[in-house]
Coordinates of C-alpha atoms (C1' of nucleotides) in Angstrom, one line a residue:
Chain A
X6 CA 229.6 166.1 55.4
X7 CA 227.5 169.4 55.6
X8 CA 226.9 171.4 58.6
X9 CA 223.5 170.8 60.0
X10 CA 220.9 174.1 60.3
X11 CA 221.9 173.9 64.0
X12 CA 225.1 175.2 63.6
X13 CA 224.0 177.8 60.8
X14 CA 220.9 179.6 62.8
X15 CA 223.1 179.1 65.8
X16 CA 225.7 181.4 64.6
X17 CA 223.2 183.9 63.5
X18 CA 221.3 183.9 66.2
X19 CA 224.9 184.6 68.6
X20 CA 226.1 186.9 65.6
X21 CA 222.7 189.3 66.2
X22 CA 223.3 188.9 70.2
X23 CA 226.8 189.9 69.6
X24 CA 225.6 193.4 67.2
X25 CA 223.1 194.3 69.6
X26 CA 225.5 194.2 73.1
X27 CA 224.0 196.0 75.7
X28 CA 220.6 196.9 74.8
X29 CA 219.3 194.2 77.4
X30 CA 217.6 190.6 76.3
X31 CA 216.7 190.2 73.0
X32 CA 213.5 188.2 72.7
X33 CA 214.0 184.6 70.8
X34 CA 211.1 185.6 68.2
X35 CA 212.7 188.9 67.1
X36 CA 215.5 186.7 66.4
X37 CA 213.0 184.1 64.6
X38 CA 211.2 186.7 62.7
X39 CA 214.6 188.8 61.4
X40 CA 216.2 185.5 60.3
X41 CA 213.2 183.7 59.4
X42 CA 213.9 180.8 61.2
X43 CA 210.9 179.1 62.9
X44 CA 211.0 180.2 66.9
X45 CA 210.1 176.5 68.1
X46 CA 213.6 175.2 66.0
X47 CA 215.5 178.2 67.3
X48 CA 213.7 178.1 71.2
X49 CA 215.5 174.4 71.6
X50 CA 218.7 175.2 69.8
X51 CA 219.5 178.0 72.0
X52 CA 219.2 175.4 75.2
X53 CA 222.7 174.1 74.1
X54 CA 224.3 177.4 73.4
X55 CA 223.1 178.0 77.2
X56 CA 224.2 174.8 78.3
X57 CA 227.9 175.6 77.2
X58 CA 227.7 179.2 78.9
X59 CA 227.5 181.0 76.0
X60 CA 224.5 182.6 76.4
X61 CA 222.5 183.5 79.7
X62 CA 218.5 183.6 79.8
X63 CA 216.1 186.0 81.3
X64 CA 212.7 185.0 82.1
X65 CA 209.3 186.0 82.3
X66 CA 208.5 189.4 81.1
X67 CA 211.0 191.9 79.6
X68 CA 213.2 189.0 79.2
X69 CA 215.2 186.9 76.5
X70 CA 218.5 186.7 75.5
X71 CA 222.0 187.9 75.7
X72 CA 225.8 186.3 75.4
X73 CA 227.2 185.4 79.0
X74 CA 230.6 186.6 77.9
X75 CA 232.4 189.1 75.8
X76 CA 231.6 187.9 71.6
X77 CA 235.7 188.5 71.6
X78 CA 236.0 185.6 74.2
X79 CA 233.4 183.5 72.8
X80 CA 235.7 181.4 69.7
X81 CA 234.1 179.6 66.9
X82 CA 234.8 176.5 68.2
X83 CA 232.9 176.7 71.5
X84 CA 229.8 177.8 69.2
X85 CA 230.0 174.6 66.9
X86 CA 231.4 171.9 69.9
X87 CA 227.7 173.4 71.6
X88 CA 225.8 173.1 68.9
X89 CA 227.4 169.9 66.6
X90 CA 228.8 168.1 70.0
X91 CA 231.4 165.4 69.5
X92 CA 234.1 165.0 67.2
X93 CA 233.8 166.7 63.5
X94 CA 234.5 164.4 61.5
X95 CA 234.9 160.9 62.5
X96 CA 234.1 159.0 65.6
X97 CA 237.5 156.7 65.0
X98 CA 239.6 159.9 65.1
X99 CA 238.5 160.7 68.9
X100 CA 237.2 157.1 70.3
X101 CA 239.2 154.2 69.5
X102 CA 236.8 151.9 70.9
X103 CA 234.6 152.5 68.1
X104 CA 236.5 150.6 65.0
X105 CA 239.0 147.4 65.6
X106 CA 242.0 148.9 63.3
X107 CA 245.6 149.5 65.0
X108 CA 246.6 153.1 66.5
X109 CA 248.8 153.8 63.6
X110 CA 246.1 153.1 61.0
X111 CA 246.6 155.8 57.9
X112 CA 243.5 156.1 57.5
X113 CA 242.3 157.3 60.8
X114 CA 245.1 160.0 60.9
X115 CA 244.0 161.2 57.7
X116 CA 240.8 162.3 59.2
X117 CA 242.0 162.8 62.7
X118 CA 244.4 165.6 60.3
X119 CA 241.4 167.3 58.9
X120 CA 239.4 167.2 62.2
X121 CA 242.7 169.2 63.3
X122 CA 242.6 171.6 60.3
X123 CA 239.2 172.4 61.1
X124 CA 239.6 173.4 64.7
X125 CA 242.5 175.2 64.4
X126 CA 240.4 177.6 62.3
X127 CA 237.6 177.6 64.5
X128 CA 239.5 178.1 67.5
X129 CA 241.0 181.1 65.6
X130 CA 238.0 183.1 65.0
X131 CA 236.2 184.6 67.7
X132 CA 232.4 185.7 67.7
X133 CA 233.6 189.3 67.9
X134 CA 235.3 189.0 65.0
X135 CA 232.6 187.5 63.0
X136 CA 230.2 189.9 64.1
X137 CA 232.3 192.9 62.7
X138 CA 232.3 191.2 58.9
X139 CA 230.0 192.8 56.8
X140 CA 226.5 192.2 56.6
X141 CA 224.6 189.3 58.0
X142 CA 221.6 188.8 55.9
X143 CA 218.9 191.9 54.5
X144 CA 216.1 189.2 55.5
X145 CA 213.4 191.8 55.5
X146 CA 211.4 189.6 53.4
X147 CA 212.4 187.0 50.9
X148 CA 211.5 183.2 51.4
X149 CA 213.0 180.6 54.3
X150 CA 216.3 179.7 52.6
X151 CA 216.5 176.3 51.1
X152 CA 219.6 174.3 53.4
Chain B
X26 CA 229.1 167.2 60.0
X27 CA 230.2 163.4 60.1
X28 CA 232.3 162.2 57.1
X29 CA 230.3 159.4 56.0
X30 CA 231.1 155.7 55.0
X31 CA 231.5 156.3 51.5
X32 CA 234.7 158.3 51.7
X33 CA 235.5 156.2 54.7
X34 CA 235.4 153.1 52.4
X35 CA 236.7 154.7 49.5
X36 CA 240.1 155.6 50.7
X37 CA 241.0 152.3 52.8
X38 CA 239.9 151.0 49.2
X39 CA 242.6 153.3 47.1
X40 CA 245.5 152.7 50.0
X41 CA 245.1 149.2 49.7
X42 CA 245.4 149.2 45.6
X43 CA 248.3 152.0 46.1
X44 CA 249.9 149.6 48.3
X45 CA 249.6 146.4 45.8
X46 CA 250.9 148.9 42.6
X47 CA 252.1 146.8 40.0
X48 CA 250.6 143.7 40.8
X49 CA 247.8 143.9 38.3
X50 CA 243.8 144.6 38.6
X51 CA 242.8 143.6 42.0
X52 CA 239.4 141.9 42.6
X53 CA 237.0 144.2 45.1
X54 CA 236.2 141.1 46.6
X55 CA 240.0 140.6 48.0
X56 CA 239.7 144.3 49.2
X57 CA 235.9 144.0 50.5
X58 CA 237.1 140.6 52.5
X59 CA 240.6 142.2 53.8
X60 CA 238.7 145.8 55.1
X61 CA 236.1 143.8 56.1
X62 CA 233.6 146.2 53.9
X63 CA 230.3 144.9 52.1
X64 CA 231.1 144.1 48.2
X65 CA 228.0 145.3 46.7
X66 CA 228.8 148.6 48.7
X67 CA 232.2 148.9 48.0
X68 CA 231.3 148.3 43.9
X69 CA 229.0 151.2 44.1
X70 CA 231.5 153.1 45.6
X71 CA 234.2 152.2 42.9
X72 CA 232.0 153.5 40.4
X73 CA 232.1 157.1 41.9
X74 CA 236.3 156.7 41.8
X75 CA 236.1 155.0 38.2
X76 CA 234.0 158.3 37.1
X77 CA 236.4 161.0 38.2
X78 CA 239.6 159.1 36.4
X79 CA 241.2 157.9 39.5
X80 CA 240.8 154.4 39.4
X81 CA 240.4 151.7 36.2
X82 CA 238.4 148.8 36.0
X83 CA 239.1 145.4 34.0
X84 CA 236.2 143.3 33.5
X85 CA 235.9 139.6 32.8
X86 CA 237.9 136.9 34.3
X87 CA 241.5 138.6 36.0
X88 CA 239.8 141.6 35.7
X89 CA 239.7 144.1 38.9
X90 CA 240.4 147.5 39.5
X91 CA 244.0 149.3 39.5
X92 CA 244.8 153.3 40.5
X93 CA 245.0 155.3 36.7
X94 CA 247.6 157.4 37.6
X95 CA 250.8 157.3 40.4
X96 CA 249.3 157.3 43.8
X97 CA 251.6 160.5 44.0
X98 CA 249.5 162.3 41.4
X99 CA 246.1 161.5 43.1
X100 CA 245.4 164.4 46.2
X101 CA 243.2 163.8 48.9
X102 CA 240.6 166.6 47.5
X103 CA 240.2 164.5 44.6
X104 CA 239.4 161.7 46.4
X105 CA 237.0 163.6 48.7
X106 CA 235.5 165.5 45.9
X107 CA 235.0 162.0 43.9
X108 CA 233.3 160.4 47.1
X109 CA 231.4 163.2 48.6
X110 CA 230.4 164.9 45.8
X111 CA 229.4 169.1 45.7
X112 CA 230.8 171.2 48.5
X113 CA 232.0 169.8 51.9
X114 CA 230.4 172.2 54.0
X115 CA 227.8 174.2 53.3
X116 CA 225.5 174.4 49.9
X117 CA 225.4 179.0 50.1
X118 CA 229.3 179.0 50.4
X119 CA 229.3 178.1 46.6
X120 CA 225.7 178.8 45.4
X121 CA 224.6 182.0 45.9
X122 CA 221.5 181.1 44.8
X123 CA 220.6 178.1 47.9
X124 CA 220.1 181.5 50.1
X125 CA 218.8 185.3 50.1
X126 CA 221.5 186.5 52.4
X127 CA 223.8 189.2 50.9
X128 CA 227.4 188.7 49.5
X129 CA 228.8 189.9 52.0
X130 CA 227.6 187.5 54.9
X131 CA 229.0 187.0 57.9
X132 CA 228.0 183.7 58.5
X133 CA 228.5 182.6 55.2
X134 CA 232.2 184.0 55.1
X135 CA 232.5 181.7 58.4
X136 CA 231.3 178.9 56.4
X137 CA 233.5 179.6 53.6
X138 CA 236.6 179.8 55.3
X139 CA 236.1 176.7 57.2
X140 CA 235.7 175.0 53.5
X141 CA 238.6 176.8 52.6
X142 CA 241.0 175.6 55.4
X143 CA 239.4 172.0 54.9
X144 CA 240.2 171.6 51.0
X145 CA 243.8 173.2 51.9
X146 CA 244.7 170.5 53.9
X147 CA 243.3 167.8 51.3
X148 CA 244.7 169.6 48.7
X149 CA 248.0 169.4 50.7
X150 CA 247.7 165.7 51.2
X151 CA 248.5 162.9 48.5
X152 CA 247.4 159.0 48.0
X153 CA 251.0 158.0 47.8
X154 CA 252.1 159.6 51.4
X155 CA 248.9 158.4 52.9
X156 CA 249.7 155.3 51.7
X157 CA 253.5 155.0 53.1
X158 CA 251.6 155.6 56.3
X159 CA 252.4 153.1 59.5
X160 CA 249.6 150.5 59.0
X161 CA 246.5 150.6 57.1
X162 CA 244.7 148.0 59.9
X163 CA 245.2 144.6 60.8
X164 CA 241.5 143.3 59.8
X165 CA 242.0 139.6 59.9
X166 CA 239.4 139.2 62.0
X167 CA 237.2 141.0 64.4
X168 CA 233.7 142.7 63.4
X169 CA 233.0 145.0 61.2
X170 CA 233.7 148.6 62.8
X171 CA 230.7 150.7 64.1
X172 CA 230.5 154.0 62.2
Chain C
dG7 C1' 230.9 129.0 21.0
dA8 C1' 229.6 127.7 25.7
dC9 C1' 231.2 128.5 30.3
dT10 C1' 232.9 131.2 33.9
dA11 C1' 234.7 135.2 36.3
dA12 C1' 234.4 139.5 37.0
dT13 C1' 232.5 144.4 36.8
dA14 C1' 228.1 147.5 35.6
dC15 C1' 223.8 148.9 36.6
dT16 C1' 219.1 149.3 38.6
dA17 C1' 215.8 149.0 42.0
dC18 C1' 214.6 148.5 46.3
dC19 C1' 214.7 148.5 51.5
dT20 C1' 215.8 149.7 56.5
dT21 C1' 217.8 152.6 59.8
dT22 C1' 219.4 156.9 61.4
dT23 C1' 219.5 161.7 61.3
dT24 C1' 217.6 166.0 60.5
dG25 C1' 214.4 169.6 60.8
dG26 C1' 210.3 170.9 62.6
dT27 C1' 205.6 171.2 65.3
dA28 C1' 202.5 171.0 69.4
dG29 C1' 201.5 171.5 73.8
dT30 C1' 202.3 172.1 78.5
dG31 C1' 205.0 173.8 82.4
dT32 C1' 207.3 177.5 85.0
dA33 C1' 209.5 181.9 86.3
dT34 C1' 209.0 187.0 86.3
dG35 C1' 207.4 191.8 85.9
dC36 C1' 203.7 194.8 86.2
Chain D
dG5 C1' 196.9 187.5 89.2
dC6 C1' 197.6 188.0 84.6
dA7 C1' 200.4 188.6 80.6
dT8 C1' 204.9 187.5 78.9
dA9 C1' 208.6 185.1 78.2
dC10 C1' 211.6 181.0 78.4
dA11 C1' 211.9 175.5 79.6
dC12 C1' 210.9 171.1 78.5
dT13 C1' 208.9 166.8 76.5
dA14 C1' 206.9 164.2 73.1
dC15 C1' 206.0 163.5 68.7
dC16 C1' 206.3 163.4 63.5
dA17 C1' 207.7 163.7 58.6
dA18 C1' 211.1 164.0 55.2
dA19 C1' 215.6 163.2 53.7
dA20 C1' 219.9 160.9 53.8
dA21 C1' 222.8 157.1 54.9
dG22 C1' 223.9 152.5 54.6
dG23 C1' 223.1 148.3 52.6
dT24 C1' 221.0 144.2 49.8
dA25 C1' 219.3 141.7 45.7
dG26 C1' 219.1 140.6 41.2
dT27 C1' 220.1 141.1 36.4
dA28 C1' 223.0 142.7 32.5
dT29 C1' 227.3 142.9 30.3
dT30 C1' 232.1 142.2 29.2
dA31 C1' 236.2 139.4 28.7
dG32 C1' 239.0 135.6 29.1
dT33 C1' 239.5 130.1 28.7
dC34 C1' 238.6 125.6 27.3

DNA sequence: GACTAATACTACCTTTTTGGTAGTGTATGC
DNA sequence: GCATACACTACCAAAAAGGTAGTATTAGTC
């Protein structure tokens, strides 16, 4: 049940847009090379995040990257439904269709429970917020993290 | 971020033996025919459920498997924990040591909390309420579910 | 004590998902 | 028009998920 490395660089690639607001677009290797994630992974993950109008692109030279809206307007869960797509936990919980059991099956609202539980939190945080916490990673040197 | 089959399985498994309580062992083929589940999956399952205390197994003839303790005394985290092994999430929220990114994270405290609010609820929950739960599924007939 | 019913265990296999790379196309600023 | 970025497509390898087969072992029953 792990999160994928989609939704992981994702949110540190929007949590370093978020700290650097307003110095213009920030170029995707920066991002790559301060987080160590490989630019090619993070060049076609960052196609969804502009999909959802999260973030806006700026070609061609002098150009990159910065959030289309306010990180205090941008919640958690719009960064993960962009990213993950689809239900969280279960296909049954959203799409019927996909197993034969009756509507009031226990099982199903089990998950369909924790799929709830899950985006209440995420629709509670914002990317504002997030960015405020702490530190995000030294990454000055150090090896790729194992997942 | 998909739950997968095993815990899936695994709990329609332990409502259908809260549900027969008392009736003695129950053969995993009777369960594996009425959920409409593969035997030789559901056994290797079992085995996860047997190791954690949560089920017990009789072998030989009228043998089968019964719940070890009162369905009320057996939480959803357990189950999960049994099935799904490690943490739900992410590997860095509980080992330090899976990534070089300081204590103080932000994306990891992001991570955390949404493990956090995820065991709260299955912590929360228990086999005996799930189990009093409208239906578990008809599964007379019909094919086996997609996942 | 042989026979049968049931779980226990091991080894394998196939499919899907994940994570990642390569290369080419296209818009923009100078 | 050239350098600098993002945009897009196609592939590929490794890992995980999901499942099958076959054998071993234990416990009742006659």
């Amino acid at each position: 049940m792990k999160i994928s490395t989609r939704s992981r660089y994702g949110l540190r690639l929007l949590i370093e847009l978020a700290r650097r607001g307003g110095g213009g677009p920030v170029l995707l290797s920066e991002i790559a090379g301060s987080q160590r994630i490989s630019e090619k992974y993070l060049s076609r993950l960052v196609i969804s995040l502009r999909g959802s109008g999260l973030v806006r692109s700026v070609r061609g030279a002098h150009g990159g990257y910065v959030l289309a809206r306010p990180p205090g307007e941008i919640s958690l869960r719009e960064i993960i439904d962009s990213l993950e797509g689809g239900p969280y936990i279960i296909r049954c919980a959203d799409d019927p269709a996909s197993c034969p059991a009756s509507p009031g099956c226990a099982a199903r609202s089990v998950w369909g429970g924790l799929e709830k539980a899950m985006r209440d939190y995420c629709e509670s945080l914002t990317l504002g917020e997030i960015a405020r916490r702490g530190s995000l990673r030294p990454v000055k040197a150090g090896p790729k993290e194992r997942a």
